[in-house]
Amino acid sequence: MASLENHMQYMIRKQFNGRTRSQNKHHGAKKADYMHVYSNNSLKTHERAIHKFCSWAKENRIKRIRQINYDVIGNYCLYLQSKGYSAWTIKAGITAINHVMVGTGNWSKNDVFTASKWNKGHDAKFQTLIKRKNRGEIWNNRRQSAEQWRKENETLYENNRSLIDTARAFGLRRSELCHTSKDKPSVISNSFFENKGKLYCFVPYGKGGRPRFATCRNDMENEMRQLYQFQKAKYLPQTQNDIKKFQQVFLKKNEKTYRDNNYIYDGHVSGRLRFHIQRQEYARTRLDEEFKTKGRRNNTQRTINGIKGNETAFRAVAKDLGHGRIDVLGNYI
């Protein structure tokens, strides 16, 4: 009989079939998919989460998947909370367990574990599982704009201005700018291109390992020209397959740069730096640019988080952010 960890890891790997989200038309941001794993990064994250859970389960004499229920996972969440993990990190950790429980048929997609469901039956432990203060701090941080953050952290911003402004200009994630892993190289001096008067940053490894060209905001082009040398490009690949081909050529061409670790920014930056709200600012600014360029009523209309506009504009910004799915823009605008 296979061990609990072997069984759970097998189920997770079975769900990884190499298909992308776009190839699974049923997938949508509003309906979590617990039957498929879509990227190598997600697979590795789930595998680590399962290993951590199974180590705890072994100490608590849980040996079979059928022994896993709401109380078991709830107590596991309490254990993680006692170790200092945030509510959001805990939520990410139990996603893998939900995948296994749904994938094995023990639960339906409506039965998946959520902290809110468990809390309803354990009111006395509510504050221990998800502290209201932590949740409030998260929402307050989300409501803070990038401009407000820069004003409140003026010295921190000035000391890291080129880094933060590059994130603002191209909508880049921390991991795409700051080199931390040899398996996921960040941007380098040769990552910047100019095509037909527009500036772009080539990101070799975005979320899920997907490469992309991120468009520079119009209002920050002059500053970016002062920071970086932009290579003239007569043509930029448009389809994901062509961008992946470009990625392979780019990595080979700059192999020595990667080998010598000649990155613009390393991973030793302050944890107080905020990147996601810079991406939010980028998304809103770029969307306004796209609306002005393409017009608001020249094709199919969509409404995302209360903002109505043409679908072409939404898709352009979603592509710049590295998602490619316009429903995800609701998290940014």
Coordinates of C-alpha atoms in Angstrom, one line a residue:
M1 CA 0.0 0.0 0.0
A2 CA 1.4 3.4 -1.1
S3 CA 2.1 5.9 1.6
L4 CA -0.2 8.9 2.0
E5 CA 2.4 11.3 0.5
N6 CA 3.1 9.0 -2.5
H7 CA -0.6 8.7 -3.1
M8 CA -1.3 12.4 -2.9
Q9 CA 1.8 13.3 -5.0
Y10 CA 0.7 10.8 -7.6
M11 CA -2.8 12.4 -7.9
I12 CA -1.3 15.9 -8.3
R13 CA 1.1 14.7 -11.0
K14 CA -1.8 13.0 -12.7
Q15 CA -3.6 16.3 -12.9
F16 CA -0.7 17.9 -14.7
N17 CA -1.3 17.2 -18.4
G18 CA 0.6 20.0 -20.0
R19 CA -2.5 21.7 -21.3
T20 CA -2.8 25.5 -20.9
R21 CA -5.8 27.3 -19.4
S22 CA -6.8 28.5 -22.8
Q23 CA -7.0 24.9 -24.0
N24 CA -9.5 24.1 -21.2
K25 CA -12.4 26.3 -22.1
H26 CA -14.3 25.5 -18.9
H27 CA -11.6 27.3 -16.8
G28 CA -12.3 30.7 -15.5
A29 CA -11.0 32.9 -12.6
K30 CA -14.4 32.8 -10.9
K31 CA -14.6 29.0 -10.9
A32 CA -11.5 27.3 -9.4
D33 CA -10.4 24.2 -11.3
Y34 CA -9.4 21.4 -8.9
M35 CA -9.0 18.8 -11.6
H36 CA -6.1 20.2 -13.5
V37 CA -2.6 21.6 -12.8
Y38 CA -1.5 24.0 -15.6
S39 CA 2.1 24.9 -15.0
N40 CA 5.4 23.4 -13.8
N41 CA 5.5 26.1 -11.1
S42 CA 2.1 25.2 -9.8
L43 CA 3.0 21.6 -9.8
K44 CA 6.1 22.2 -7.7
T45 CA 4.2 24.4 -5.3
H46 CA 1.5 21.7 -4.8
E47 CA 4.2 19.1 -4.3
R48 CA 5.9 21.1 -1.6
A49 CA 2.5 21.8 0.1
I50 CA 1.7 18.1 0.1
H51 CA 5.1 17.2 1.5
K52 CA 4.6 19.7 4.4
F53 CA 1.0 18.4 5.0
C54 CA 2.1 14.8 5.0
S55 CA 4.9 15.4 7.5
W56 CA 2.3 16.9 9.9
A57 CA -0.2 14.1 9.1
K58 CA 2.4 11.4 9.9
E59 CA 2.8 12.9 13.4
N60 CA -0.9 12.9 13.8
R61 CA -1.4 9.3 12.7
I62 CA -3.2 10.1 9.5
K63 CA -2.2 7.4 7.0
R64 CA -5.0 7.3 4.3
I65 CA -6.7 9.9 2.1
R66 CA -10.1 8.8 3.4
Q67 CA -9.0 10.0 6.9
I68 CA -8.8 13.5 5.7
N69 CA -11.8 15.6 6.5
Y70 CA -12.7 19.2 7.5
D71 CA -11.5 18.9 11.1
V72 CA -8.2 17.4 10.0
I73 CA -7.5 20.3 7.6
G74 CA -8.8 22.8 10.0
N75 CA -6.4 21.6 12.7
Y76 CA -3.6 21.6 10.2
C77 CA -4.5 25.3 9.4
L78 CA -4.3 26.1 13.1
Y79 CA -0.9 24.4 13.3
L80 CA 0.4 26.5 10.4
Q81 CA -1.1 29.6 12.0
S82 CA 0.8 28.8 15.2
K83 CA 4.0 28.7 13.2
G84 CA 3.4 32.3 12.0
Y85 CA 2.1 31.6 8.5
S86 CA -0.3 34.2 7.1
A87 CA -3.9 33.4 6.2
W88 CA -3.1 33.8 2.6
T89 CA -0.1 31.5 2.7
I90 CA -2.2 28.9 4.5
K91 CA -4.9 29.2 1.9
A92 CA -2.3 28.6 -0.9
G93 CA -1.0 25.6 1.1
I94 CA -4.4 23.8 1.3
T95 CA -5.2 24.3 -2.4
A96 CA -3.1 21.1 -3.1
I97 CA -5.2 19.1 -0.6
N98 CA -8.4 20.3 -2.3
H99 CA -6.9 19.2 -5.6
V100 CA -6.3 15.7 -4.2
M101 CA -9.7 15.3 -2.5
V102 CA -11.6 16.4 -5.6
G103 CA -9.3 14.4 -7.9
T104 CA -9.8 11.2 -6.0
G105 CA -13.6 11.7 -5.9
N106 CA -13.8 12.0 -2.1
W107 CA -15.1 15.5 -2.5
S108 CA -17.1 17.4 -5.2
K109 CA -15.9 20.8 -6.2
N110 CA -18.5 22.3 -3.9
D111 CA -17.1 20.4 -0.9
V112 CA -13.6 21.9 -1.1
F113 CA -12.2 23.2 2.2
T114 CA -12.3 26.9 2.9
A115 CA -11.5 28.7 6.1
S116 CA -14.9 30.4 6.1
K117 CA -16.8 27.1 5.9
W118 CA -14.7 25.6 8.7
N119 CA -15.0 28.8 10.9
K120 CA -18.8 28.6 10.9
G121 CA -18.6 25.3 12.8
H122 CA -15.8 26.4 15.0
D123 CA -16.7 29.9 16.1
A124 CA -14.6 29.7 19.3
K125 CA -11.5 29.2 17.2
F126 CA -12.2 31.8 14.5
Q127 CA -9.8 34.4 15.8
T128 CA -7.1 31.7 16.0
L129 CA -7.5 30.5 12.4
I130 CA -7.9 33.8 10.6
K131 CA -7.2 36.9 12.5
R132 CA -9.5 39.8 11.6
K133 CA -6.7 42.2 12.1
N134 CA -4.5 40.5 9.5
R135 CA -7.3 40.4 7.0
G136 CA -8.0 44.1 7.7
E137 CA -4.3 45.0 7.1
I138 CA -4.4 43.1 3.8
W139 CA -7.4 44.9 2.5
N140 CA -6.0 48.3 3.7
N141 CA -2.8 47.5 1.8
R142 CA -4.9 46.7 -1.3
R143 CA -6.8 49.9 -1.1
Q144 CA -3.5 51.9 -0.9
S145 CA -2.6 53.3 -4.3
A146 CA 1.0 53.2 -5.7
E147 CA 1.2 57.0 -5.5
Q148 CA 0.2 56.9 -1.8
W149 CA 2.8 54.3 -1.1
R150 CA 5.5 56.4 -2.8
K151 CA 4.6 59.5 -0.8
E152 CA 4.5 57.5 2.5
N153 CA 7.8 55.8 1.8
E154 CA 9.6 58.6 0.1
T155 CA 13.1 57.7 1.3
L156 CA 12.7 54.0 0.5
Y157 CA 11.3 54.9 -2.9
E158 CA 14.2 57.3 -3.7
N159 CA 16.8 54.7 -2.7
N160 CA 15.2 52.2 -5.1
R161 CA 13.8 54.6 -7.7
S162 CA 15.2 52.9 -10.8
L163 CA 13.9 49.5 -9.7
I164 CA 10.4 50.7 -8.7
D165 CA 10.0 53.0 -11.8
T166 CA 11.0 50.1 -14.1
A167 CA 8.3 48.1 -12.4
R168 CA 5.8 50.9 -12.9
A169 CA 6.8 51.5 -16.5
F170 CA 6.5 47.9 -17.7
G171 CA 4.2 46.3 -15.0
L172 CA 6.9 43.8 -13.9
R173 CA 6.7 41.5 -10.9
R174 CA 9.4 41.4 -8.3
S175 CA 10.6 38.0 -9.5
E176 CA 10.9 39.3 -13.1
L177 CA 13.1 42.3 -12.1
C178 CA 15.1 40.9 -9.2
H179 CA 17.3 37.9 -9.9
T180 CA 16.9 35.2 -7.2
S181 CA 16.9 31.9 -9.1
K182 CA 19.2 30.4 -11.8
D183 CA 16.2 28.5 -13.2
K184 CA 14.2 31.8 -13.7
P185 CA 16.6 34.5 -14.9
S186 CA 15.3 38.1 -14.6
V187 CA 15.7 41.0 -17.0
I188 CA 19.2 42.0 -18.2
S189 CA 20.6 45.0 -20.0
N190 CA 19.7 43.4 -23.4
S191 CA 16.1 42.9 -22.4
F192 CA 14.9 46.3 -23.8
F193 CA 13.6 46.8 -27.3
E194 CA 12.1 49.5 -29.5
N195 CA 9.7 48.8 -32.3
K196 CA 7.8 51.4 -34.3
G197 CA 8.5 54.1 -31.7
K198 CA 7.2 52.0 -28.8
L199 CA 9.4 50.6 -26.0
Y200 CA 9.2 47.1 -24.7
C201 CA 10.8 44.9 -22.1
F202 CA 11.3 41.3 -22.8
V203 CA 10.6 39.1 -19.8
P204 CA 12.2 35.6 -20.4
Y205 CA 10.3 33.9 -17.5
G206 CA 7.0 35.3 -16.4
K207 CA 4.3 33.6 -14.3
G208 CA 4.1 29.9 -15.2
G209 CA 7.4 30.3 -17.1
R210 CA 5.7 32.2 -19.9
P211 CA 7.9 34.8 -21.8
R212 CA 6.3 38.1 -22.9
F213 CA 7.0 41.5 -24.3
A214 CA 5.7 44.2 -21.8
T215 CA 4.8 47.5 -23.3
C216 CA 6.2 50.7 -21.7
R217 CA 3.7 53.3 -20.4
N218 CA 3.7 56.4 -22.6
D219 CA 4.3 58.8 -19.7
M220 CA 7.5 56.9 -18.6
E221 CA 9.2 56.4 -21.9
N222 CA 11.6 59.3 -21.5
E223 CA 12.8 58.1 -18.1
M224 CA 13.3 54.5 -19.4
R225 CA 15.4 55.8 -22.3
Q226 CA 17.7 57.5 -19.8
L227 CA 18.0 54.3 -17.8
Y228 CA 18.4 51.7 -20.5
Q229 CA 19.7 51.2 -24.0
F230 CA 16.9 50.0 -26.3
Q231 CA 17.7 47.7 -29.3
K232 CA 15.9 48.6 -32.5
A233 CA 13.7 45.8 -33.7
K234 CA 11.9 45.7 -37.0
Y235 CA 9.5 43.1 -35.8
L236 CA 8.4 41.6 -32.5
P237 CA 6.8 38.2 -32.3
Q238 CA 3.1 38.2 -31.5
T239 CA 1.9 34.7 -30.9
Q240 CA 2.9 32.7 -27.8
N241 CA 4.7 30.1 -30.0
D242 CA 6.8 32.8 -31.7
I243 CA 7.6 34.4 -28.4
K244 CA 8.8 31.1 -27.1
K245 CA 11.0 30.7 -30.1
F246 CA 12.4 34.2 -29.5
Q247 CA 13.0 33.2 -25.9
Q248 CA 15.2 30.3 -26.8
V249 CA 17.3 32.4 -29.2
F250 CA 17.5 35.2 -26.6
L251 CA 18.7 32.9 -23.8
K252 CA 21.3 31.3 -26.0
K253 CA 22.5 34.7 -27.3
N254 CA 22.9 36.0 -23.7
E255 CA 24.2 32.8 -22.2
K256 CA 27.4 34.4 -21.0
T257 CA 25.5 37.3 -19.3
Y258 CA 23.4 34.7 -17.4
R259 CA 26.4 32.6 -16.5
D260 CA 28.3 35.6 -15.1
N261 CA 25.2 36.7 -13.2
N262 CA 25.3 40.1 -14.9
Y263 CA 21.8 41.1 -13.8
I264 CA 20.5 44.7 -13.4
Y265 CA 18.9 44.0 -10.1
D266 CA 19.7 41.2 -7.6
G267 CA 17.3 39.7 -5.1
H268 CA 18.7 41.5 -2.1
V269 CA 16.1 44.2 -2.0
S270 CA 13.9 45.5 0.9
G271 CA 10.9 43.4 1.7
R272 CA 9.0 46.6 2.2
L273 CA 9.1 47.4 -1.5
R274 CA 5.6 47.0 -3.0
F275 CA 5.4 45.7 -6.5
H276 CA 1.8 44.5 -7.0
I277 CA 0.4 48.0 -6.5
Q278 CA 2.8 49.3 -9.1
R279 CA 1.3 46.7 -11.5
Q280 CA -2.1 47.9 -10.5
E281 CA -1.1 51.4 -11.4
Y282 CA 0.4 50.1 -14.7
A283 CA -2.8 48.2 -15.6
R284 CA -5.0 51.3 -15.1
T285 CA -2.7 53.6 -17.0
R286 CA -2.1 51.2 -19.9
L287 CA -5.9 50.6 -20.2
D288 CA -6.5 54.3 -20.5
E289 CA -3.9 54.4 -23.2
E290 CA -5.4 51.5 -25.1
F291 CA -8.9 53.0 -24.9
K292 CA -7.6 56.2 -26.4
T293 CA -5.7 54.4 -29.1
K294 CA -8.4 51.8 -30.1
G295 CA -11.5 53.7 -29.0
R296 CA -14.1 52.5 -26.5
R297 CA -16.7 51.4 -29.0
N298 CA -14.9 49.9 -32.0
N299 CA -15.5 46.3 -31.3
T300 CA -17.0 43.8 -28.8
Q301 CA -17.7 45.4 -25.4
R302 CA -16.7 43.9 -22.1
T303 CA -17.2 45.1 -18.5
I304 CA -14.4 44.2 -16.1
N305 CA -14.8 45.3 -12.5
G306 CA -17.2 48.0 -13.4
I307 CA -15.1 49.4 -16.3
K308 CA -16.7 49.0 -19.7
G309 CA -14.6 49.1 -22.9
N310 CA -13.6 47.3 -26.0
E311 CA -12.3 43.8 -25.7
T312 CA -9.2 44.5 -27.8
A313 CA -7.9 47.0 -25.2
F314 CA -8.5 44.7 -22.3
R315 CA -6.7 41.8 -24.1
A316 CA -3.7 44.1 -24.9
V317 CA -3.2 45.0 -21.2
A318 CA -3.8 41.4 -20.0
K319 CA -1.0 40.3 -22.4
D320 CA 1.3 43.0 -21.1
L321 CA 0.7 41.8 -17.5
G322 CA 1.6 38.3 -18.4
H323 CA -1.9 36.7 -17.8
G324 CA -3.5 36.7 -21.2
R325 CA -6.9 36.4 -19.6
I326 CA -8.9 39.5 -19.4
D327 CA -11.0 38.3 -16.4
V328 CA -7.8 38.5 -14.3
L329 CA -7.7 42.3 -14.9
G330 CA -10.5 42.6 -12.2
N331 CA -7.7 42.1 -9.6
Y332 CA -5.9 45.1 -10.9
I333 CA -8.3 47.8 -12.0

